[in-house]
GROMACS .gro file of N, CA and C in nm:
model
  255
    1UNK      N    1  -0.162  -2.396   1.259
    1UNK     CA    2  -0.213  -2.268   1.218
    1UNK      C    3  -0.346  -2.247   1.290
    2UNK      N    4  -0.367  -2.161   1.333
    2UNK     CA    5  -0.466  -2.053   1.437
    2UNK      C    6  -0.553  -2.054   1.377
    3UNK      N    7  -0.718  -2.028   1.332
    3UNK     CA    8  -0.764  -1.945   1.302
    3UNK      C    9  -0.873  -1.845   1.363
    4UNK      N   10  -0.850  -1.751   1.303
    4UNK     CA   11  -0.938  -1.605   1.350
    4UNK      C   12  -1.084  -1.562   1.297
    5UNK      N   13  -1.183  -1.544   1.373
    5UNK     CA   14  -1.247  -1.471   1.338
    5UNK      C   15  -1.271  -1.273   1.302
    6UNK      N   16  -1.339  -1.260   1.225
    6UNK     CA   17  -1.309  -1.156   1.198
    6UNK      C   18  -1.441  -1.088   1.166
    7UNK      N   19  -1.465  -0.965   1.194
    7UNK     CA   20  -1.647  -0.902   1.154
    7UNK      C   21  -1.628  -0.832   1.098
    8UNK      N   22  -1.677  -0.840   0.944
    8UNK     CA   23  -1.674  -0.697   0.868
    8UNK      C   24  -1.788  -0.739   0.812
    9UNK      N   25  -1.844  -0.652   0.748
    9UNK     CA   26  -1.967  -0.669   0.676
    9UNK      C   27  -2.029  -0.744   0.563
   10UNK      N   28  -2.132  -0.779   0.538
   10UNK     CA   29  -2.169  -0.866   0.411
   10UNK      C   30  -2.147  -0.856   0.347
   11UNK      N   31  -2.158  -0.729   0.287
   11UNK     CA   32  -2.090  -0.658   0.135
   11UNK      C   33  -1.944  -0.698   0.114
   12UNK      N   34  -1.855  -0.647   0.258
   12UNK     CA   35  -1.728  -0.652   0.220
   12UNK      C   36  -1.655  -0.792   0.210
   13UNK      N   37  -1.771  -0.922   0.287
   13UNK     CA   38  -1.723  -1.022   0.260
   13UNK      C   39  -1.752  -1.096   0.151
   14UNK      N   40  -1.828  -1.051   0.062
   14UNK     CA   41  -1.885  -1.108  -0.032
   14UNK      C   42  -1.797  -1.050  -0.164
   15UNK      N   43  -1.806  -0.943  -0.138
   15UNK     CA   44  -1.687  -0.872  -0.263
   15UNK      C   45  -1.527  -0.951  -0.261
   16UNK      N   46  -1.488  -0.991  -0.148
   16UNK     CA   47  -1.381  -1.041  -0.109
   16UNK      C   48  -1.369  -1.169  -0.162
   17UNK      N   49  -1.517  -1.226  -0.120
   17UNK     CA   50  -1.491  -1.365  -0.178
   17UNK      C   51  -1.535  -1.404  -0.313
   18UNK      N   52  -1.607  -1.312  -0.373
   18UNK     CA   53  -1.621  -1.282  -0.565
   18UNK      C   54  -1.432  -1.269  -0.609
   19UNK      N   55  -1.378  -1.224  -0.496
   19UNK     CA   56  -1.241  -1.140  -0.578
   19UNK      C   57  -1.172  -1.292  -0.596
   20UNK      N   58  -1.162  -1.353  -0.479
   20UNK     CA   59  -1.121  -1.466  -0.436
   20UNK      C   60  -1.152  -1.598  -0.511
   21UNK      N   61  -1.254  -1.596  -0.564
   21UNK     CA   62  -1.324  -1.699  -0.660
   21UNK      C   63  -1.249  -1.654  -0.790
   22UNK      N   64  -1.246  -1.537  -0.850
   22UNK     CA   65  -1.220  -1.480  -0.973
   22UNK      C   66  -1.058  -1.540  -0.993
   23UNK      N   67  -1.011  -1.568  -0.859
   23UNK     CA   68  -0.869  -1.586  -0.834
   23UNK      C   69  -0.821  -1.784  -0.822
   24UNK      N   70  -0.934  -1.821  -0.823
   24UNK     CA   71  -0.937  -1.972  -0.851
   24UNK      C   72  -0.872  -1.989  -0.685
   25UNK      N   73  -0.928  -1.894  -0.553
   25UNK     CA   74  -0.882  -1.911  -0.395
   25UNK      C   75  -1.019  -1.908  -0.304
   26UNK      N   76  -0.949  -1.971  -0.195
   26UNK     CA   77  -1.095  -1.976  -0.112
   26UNK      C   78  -1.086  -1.831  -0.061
   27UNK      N   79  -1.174  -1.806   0.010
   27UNK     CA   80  -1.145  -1.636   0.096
   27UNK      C   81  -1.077  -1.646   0.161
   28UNK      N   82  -1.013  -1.791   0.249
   28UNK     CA   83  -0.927  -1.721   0.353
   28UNK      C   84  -0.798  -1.797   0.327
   29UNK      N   85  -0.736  -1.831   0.221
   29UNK     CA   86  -0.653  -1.870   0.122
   29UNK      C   87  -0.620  -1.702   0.073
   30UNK      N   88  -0.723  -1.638  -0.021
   30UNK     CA   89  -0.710  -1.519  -0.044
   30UNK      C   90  -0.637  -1.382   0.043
   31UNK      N   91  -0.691  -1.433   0.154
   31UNK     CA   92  -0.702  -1.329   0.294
   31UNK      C   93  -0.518  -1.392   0.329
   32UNK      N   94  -0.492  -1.464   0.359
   32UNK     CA   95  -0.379  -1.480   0.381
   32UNK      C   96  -0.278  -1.431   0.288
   33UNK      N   97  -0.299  -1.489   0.157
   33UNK     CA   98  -0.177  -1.395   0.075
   33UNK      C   99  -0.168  -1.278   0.059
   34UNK      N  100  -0.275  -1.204   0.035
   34UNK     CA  101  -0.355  -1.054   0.126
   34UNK      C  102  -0.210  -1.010   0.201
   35UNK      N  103  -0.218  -1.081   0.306
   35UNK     CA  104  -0.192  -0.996   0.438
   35UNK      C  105  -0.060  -1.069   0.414
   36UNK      N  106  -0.022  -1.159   0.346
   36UNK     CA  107   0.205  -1.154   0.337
   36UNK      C  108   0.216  -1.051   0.239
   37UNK      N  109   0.158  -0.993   0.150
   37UNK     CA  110   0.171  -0.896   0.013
   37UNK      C  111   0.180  -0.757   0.088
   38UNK      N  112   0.090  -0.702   0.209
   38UNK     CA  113   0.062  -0.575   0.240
   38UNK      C  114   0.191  -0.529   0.360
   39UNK      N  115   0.214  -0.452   0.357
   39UNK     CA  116   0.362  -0.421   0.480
   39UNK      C  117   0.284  -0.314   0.554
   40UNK      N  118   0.340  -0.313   0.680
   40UNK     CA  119   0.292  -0.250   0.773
   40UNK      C  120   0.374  -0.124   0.777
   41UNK      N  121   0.297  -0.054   0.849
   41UNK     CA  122   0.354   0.110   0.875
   41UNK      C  123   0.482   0.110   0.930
   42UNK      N  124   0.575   0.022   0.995
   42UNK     CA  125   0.703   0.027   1.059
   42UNK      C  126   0.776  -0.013   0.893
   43UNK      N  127   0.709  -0.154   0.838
   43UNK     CA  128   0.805  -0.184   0.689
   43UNK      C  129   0.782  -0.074   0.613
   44UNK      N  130   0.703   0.004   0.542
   44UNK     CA  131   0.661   0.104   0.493
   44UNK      C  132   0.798   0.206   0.500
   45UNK      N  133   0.771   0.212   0.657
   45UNK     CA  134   0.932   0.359   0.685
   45UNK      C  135   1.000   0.321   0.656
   46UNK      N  136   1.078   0.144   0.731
   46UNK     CA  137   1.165   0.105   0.679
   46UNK      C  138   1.245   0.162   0.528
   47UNK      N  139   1.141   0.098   0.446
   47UNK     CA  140   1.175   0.064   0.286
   47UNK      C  141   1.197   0.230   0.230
   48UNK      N  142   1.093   0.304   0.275
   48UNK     CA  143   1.091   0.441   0.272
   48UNK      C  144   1.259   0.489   0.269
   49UNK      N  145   1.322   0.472   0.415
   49UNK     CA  146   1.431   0.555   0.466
   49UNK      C  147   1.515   0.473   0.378
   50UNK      N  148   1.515   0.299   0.327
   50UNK     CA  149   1.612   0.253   0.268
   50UNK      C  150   1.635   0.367   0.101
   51UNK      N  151   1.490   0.382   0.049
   51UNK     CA  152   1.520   0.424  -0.079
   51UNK      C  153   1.583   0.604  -0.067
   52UNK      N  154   1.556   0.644   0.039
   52UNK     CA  155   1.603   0.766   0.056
   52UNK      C  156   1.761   0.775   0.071
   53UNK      N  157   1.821   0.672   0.144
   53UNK     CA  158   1.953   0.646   0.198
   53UNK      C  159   2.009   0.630  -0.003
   54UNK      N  160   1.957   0.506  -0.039
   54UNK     CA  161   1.969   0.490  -0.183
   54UNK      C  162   1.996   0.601  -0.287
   55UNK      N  163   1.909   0.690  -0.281
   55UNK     CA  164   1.890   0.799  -0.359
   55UNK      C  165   1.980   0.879  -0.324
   56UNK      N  166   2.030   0.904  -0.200
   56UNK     CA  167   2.133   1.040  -0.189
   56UNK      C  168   2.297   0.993  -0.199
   57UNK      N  169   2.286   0.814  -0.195
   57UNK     CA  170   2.393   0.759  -0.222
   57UNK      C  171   2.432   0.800  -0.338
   58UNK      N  172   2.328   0.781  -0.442
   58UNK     CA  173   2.311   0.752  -0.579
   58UNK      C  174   2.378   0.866  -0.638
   59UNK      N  175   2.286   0.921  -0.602
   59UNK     CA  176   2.282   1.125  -0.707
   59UNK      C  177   2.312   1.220  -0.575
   60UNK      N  178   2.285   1.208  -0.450
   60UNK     CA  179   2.310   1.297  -0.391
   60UNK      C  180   2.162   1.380  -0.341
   61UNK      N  181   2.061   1.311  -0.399
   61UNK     CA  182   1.938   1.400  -0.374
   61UNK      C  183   1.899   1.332  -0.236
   62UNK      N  184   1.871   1.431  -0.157
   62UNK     CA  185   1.786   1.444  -0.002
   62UNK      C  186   1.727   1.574   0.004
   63UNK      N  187   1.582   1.516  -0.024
   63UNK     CA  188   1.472   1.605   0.024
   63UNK      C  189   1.500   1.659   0.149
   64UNK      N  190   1.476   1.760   0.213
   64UNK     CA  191   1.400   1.823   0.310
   64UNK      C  192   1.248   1.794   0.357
   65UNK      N  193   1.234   1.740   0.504
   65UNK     CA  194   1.042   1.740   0.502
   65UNK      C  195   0.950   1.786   0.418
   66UNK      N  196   0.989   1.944   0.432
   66UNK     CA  197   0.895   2.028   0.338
   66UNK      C  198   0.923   1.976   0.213
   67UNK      N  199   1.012   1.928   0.129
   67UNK     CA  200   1.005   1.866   0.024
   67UNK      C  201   0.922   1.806  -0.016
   68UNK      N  202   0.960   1.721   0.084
   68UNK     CA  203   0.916   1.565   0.057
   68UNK      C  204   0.731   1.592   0.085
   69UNK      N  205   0.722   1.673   0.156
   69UNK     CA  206   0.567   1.702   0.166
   69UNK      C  207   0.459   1.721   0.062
   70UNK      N  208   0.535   1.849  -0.004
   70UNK     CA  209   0.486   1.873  -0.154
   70UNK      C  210   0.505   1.772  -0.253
   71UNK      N  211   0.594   1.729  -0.252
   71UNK     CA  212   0.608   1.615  -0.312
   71UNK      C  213   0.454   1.513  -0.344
   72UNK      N  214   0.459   1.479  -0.194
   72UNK     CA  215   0.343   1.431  -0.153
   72UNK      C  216   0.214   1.453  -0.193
   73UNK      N  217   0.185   1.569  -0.190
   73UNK     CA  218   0.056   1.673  -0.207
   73UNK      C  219   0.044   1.655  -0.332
   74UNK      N  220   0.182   1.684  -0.480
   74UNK     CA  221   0.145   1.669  -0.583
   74UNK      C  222   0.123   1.526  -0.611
   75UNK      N  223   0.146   1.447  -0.597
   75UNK     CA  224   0.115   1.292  -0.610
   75UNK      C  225   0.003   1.286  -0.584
   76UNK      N  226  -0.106   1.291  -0.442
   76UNK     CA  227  -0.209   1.286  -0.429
   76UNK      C  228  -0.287   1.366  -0.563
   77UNK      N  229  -0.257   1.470  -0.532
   77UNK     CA  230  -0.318   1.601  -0.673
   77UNK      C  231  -0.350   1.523  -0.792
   78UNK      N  232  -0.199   1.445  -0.895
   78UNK     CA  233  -0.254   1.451  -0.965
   78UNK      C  234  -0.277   1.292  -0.985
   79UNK      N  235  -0.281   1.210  -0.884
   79UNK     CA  236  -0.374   1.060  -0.860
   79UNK      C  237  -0.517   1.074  -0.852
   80UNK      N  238  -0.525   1.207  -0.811
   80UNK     CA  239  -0.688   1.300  -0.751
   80UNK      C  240  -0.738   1.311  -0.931
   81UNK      N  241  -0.649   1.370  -0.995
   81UNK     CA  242  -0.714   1.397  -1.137
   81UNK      C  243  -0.702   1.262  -1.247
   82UNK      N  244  -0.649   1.190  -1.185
   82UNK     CA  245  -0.674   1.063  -1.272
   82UNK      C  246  -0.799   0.961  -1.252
   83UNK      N  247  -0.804   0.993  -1.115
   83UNK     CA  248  -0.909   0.919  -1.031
   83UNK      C  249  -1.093   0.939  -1.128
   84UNK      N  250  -1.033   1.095  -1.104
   84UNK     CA  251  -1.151   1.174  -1.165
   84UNK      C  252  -1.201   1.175  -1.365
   85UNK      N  253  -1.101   1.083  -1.387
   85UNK     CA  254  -1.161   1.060  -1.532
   85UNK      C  255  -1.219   0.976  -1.551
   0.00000   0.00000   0.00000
């Protein structure tokens, strides 16, 4: 196993490694399971187009873009008003 350096800031490494301690992990123990847990923008679509394929199997529902857009917009919206309490 490789390892990497990496530059991010004091703050953000220090918060990281409070999170990491809280977690009974070193930071880069932490940082690794981190990064097998998070999927990248290609797995993301992937899983995306799988649950879409799923769904129109299912019931027959397939959004349209514009759907799926608003869709979108209201999710942000009302994550936006939860955020905000």
């Amino acid at each position: 196993m490789s390892d990497a350096n990496v530059r991010i800031p004091e703050e953000a490494k220090d918060r990281l490694a409070a999170i990491a301690a809280a977690e009974g992990l070193s930071l880069r123990a932490y940082l690794a399971r981190l990064a097998e847990t998070l999927l990248t923008p290609a797995e993301r679509a992937e899983r995306a187009e799988k649950a879409r394929a799923a769904l129109k199997e299912w019931n027959g529902y397939a959004p349209t873009s514009a759907e799926e857009r608003d869709l979108d917009s209201e999710l942000d919206r009302r994550l936006a008003q939860v955020a905000d309490r």
